[in-house]
mmCIF file of C-alpha atoms in Angstrom:
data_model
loop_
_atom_site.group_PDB
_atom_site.id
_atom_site.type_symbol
_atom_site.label_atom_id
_atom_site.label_comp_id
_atom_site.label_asym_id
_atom_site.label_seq_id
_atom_site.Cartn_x
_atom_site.Cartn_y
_atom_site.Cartn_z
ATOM 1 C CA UNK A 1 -12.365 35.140 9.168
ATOM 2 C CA UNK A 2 -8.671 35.499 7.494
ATOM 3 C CA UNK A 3 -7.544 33.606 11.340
ATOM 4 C CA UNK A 4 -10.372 30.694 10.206
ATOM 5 C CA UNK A 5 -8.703 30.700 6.733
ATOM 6 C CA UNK A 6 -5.358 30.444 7.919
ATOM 7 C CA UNK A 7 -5.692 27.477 10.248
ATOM 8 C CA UNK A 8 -7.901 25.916 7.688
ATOM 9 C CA UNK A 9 -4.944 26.235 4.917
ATOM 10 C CA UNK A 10 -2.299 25.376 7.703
ATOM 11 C CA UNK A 11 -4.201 22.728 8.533
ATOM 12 C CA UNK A 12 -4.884 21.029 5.141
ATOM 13 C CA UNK A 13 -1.307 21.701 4.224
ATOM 14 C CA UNK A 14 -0.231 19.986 7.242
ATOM 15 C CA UNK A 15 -2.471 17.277 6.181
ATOM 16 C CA UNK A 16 -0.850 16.759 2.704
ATOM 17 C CA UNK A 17 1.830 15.263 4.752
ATOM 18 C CA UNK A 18 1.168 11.089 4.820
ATOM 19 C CA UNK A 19 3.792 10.202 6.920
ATOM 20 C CA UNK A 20 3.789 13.007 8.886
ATOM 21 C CA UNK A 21 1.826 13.606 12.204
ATOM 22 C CA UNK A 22 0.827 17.085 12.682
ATOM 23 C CA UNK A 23 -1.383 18.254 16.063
ATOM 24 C CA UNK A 24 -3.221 21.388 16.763
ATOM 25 C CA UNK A 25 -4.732 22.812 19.375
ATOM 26 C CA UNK A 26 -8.288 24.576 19.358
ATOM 27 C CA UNK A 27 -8.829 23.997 16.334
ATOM 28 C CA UNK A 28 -12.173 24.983 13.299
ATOM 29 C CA UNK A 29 -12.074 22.535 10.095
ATOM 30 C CA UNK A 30 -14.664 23.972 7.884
ATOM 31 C CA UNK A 31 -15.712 21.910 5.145
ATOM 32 C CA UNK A 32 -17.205 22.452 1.839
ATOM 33 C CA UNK A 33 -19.366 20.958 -0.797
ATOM 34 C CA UNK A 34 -16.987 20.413 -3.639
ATOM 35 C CA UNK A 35 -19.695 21.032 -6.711
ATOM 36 C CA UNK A 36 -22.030 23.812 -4.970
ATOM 37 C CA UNK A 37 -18.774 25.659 -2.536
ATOM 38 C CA UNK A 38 -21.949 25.377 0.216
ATOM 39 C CA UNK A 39 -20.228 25.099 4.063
ATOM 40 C CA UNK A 40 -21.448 22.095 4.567
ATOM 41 C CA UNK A 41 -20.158 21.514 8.561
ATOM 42 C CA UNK A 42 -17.683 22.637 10.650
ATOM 43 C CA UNK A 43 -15.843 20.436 12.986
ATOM 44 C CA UNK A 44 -13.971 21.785 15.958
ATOM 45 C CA UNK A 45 -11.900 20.584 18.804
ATOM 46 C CA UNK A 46 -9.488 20.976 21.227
ATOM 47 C CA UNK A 47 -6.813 19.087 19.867
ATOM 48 C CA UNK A 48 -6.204 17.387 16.402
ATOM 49 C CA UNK A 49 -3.672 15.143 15.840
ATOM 50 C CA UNK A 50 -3.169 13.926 11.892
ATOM 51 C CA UNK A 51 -1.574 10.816 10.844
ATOM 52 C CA UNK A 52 -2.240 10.067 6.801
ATOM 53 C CA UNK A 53 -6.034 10.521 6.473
ATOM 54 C CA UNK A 54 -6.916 10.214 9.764
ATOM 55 C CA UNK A 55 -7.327 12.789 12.410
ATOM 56 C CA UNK A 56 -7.508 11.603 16.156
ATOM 57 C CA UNK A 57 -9.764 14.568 18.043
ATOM 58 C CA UNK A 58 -9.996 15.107 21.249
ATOM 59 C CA UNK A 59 -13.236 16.952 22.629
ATOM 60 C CA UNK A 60 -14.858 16.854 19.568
ATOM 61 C CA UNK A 61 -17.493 18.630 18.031
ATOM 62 C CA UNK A 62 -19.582 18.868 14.860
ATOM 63 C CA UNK A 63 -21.928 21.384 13.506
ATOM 64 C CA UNK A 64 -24.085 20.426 10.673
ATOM 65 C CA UNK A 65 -24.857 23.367 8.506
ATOM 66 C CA UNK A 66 -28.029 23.919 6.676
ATOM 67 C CA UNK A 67 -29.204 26.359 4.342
ATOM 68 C CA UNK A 68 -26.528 29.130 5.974
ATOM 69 C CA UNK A 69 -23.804 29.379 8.220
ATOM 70 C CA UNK A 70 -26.631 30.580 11.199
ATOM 71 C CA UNK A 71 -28.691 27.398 10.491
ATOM 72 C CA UNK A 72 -27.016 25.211 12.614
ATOM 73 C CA UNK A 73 -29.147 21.548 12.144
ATOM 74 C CA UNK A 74 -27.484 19.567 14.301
ATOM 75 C CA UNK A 75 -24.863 19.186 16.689
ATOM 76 C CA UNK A 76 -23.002 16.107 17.917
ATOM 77 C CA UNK A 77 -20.602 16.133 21.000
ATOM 78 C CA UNK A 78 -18.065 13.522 22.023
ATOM 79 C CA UNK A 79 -14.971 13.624 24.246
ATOM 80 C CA UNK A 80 -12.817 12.014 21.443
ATOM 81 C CA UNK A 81 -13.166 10.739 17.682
ATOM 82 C CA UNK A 82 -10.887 9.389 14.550
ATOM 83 C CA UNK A 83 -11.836 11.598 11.610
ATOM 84 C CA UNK A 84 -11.290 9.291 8.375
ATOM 85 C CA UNK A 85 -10.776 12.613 5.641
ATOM 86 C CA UNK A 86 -11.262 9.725 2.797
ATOM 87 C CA UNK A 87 -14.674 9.126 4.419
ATOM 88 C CA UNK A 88 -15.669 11.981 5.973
ATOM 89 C CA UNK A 89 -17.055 9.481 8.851
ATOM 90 C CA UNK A 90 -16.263 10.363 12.214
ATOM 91 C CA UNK A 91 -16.158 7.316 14.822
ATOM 92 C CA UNK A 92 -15.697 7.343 18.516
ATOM 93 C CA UNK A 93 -16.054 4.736 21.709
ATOM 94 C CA UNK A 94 -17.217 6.910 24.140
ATOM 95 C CA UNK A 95 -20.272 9.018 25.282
ATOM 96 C CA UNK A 96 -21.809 11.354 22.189
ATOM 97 C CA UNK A 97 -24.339 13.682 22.597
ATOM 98 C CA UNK A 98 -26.864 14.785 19.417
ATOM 99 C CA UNK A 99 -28.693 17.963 19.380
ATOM 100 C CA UNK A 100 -31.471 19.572 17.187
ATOM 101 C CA UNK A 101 -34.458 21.494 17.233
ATOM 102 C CA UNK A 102 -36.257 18.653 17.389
ATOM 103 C CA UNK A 103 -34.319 16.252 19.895
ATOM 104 C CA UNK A 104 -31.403 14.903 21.635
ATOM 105 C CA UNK A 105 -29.913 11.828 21.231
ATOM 106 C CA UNK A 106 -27.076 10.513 24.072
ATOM 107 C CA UNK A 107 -25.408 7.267 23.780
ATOM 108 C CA UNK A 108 -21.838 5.481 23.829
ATOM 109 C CA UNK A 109 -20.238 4.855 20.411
ATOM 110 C CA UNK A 110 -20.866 6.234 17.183
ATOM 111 C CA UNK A 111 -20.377 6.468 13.382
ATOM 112 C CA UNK A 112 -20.960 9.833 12.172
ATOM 113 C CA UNK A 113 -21.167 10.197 8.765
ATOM 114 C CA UNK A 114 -20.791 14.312 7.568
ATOM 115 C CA UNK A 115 -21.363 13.271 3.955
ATOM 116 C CA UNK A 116 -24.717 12.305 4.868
ATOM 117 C CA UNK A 117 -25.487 14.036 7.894
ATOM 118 C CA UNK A 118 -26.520 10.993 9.563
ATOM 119 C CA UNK A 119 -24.966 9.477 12.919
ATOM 120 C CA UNK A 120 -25.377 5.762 14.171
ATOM 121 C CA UNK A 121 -25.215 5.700 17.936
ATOM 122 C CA UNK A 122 -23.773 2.046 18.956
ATOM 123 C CA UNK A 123 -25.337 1.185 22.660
ATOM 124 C CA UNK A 124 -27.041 2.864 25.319
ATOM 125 C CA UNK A 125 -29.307 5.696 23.511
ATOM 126 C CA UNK A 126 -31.643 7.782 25.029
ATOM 127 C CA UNK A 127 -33.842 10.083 22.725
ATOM 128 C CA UNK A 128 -35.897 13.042 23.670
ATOM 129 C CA UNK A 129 -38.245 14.426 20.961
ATOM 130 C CA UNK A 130 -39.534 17.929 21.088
ATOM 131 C CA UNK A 131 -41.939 19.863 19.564
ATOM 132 C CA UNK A 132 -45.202 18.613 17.836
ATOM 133 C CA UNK A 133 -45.137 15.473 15.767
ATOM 134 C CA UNK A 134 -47.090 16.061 13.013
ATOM 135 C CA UNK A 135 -47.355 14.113 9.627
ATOM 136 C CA UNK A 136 -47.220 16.064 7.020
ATOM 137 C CA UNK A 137 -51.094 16.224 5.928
ATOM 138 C CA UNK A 138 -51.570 17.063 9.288
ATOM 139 C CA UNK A 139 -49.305 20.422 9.411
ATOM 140 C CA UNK A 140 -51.195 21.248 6.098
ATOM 141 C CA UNK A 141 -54.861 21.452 7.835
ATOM 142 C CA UNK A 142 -53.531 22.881 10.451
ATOM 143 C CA UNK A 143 -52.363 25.788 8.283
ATOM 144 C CA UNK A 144 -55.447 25.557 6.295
ATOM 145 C CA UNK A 145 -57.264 25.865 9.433
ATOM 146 C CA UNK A 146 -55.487 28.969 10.883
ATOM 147 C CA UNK A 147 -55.646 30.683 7.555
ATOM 148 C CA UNK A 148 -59.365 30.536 8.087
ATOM 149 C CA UNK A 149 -59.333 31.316 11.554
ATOM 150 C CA UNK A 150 -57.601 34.369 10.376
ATOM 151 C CA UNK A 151 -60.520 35.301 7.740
ATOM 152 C CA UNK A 152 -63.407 35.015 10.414
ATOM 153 C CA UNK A 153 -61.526 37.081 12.563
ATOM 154 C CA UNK A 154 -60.942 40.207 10.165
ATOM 155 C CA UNK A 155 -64.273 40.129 9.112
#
């Protein structure tokens, strides 16, 4: 954890640098909601190379947090991005990769924005859902229905 902290202020401090162009190698950039201090994701890589806001990544990858740290709801993939800090949207040319709990997502190009957790894939998308598509009304009879399944049974 104090490592994580360390490249984290390194690397922000390197950032505060405009002019300057700073690159690291295996690299973790938490970041945080500013109001609630909630992790919010965690982009990693293994290289970074900052010029003013932007930060040119090479084998990129995000993790979009959730409720904790170990809730992990998403995670896109991509051999190489430009990070805009001012932003917080991530775009890349090449080949990304999206993965959930629920499905993946492959495609070439991409606009990923962390603030809203949302990605745009540009061309060439394939999508694989998984798991049972309910609506919502549907998900509440079912429960409905197994809580009186559940009755019968210990009677």
């Amino acid at each position: 954890m104090l490592l994580l902290c360390g490249i984290s202020l390194f690397f922000h401090s390197a950032m505060a640098e405009d002019d300057t162009s700073i690159v690291l190698r295996e690299f973790k950039l938490p970041e945080y909601n500013k109001e609630t201090d909630d992790l919010e994701y965690i982009i990693y890589g293994d290289e970074a190379q900052n010029v003013g806001v932007i930060i040119n990544l090479k084998k990129l990858k995000v993790d979009w947090i959730g409720k904790n740290v170990n809730d992990i709801k998403g995670t896109v993939t991509t051999p190489k991005g430009v990070y805009d800090r001012s932003t917080k949207i991530i775009k890349g040319e090449d080949e990304v990769h999206f993965r959930s709990d629920s499905m993946d997502v492959d495609g070439v190009g991409f606009d990923a924005d962390q603030k809203k957790q949302t990605i745009h894939i540009r061309s060439k998308v394939k999508v694989v859902l998984r798991g049972n598509l309910m609506t919502d009304g549907e998900k509440e009879g079912l429960k409905k229905q197994t809580a009186k399944d559940k009755i019968k049974d210990s009677k």
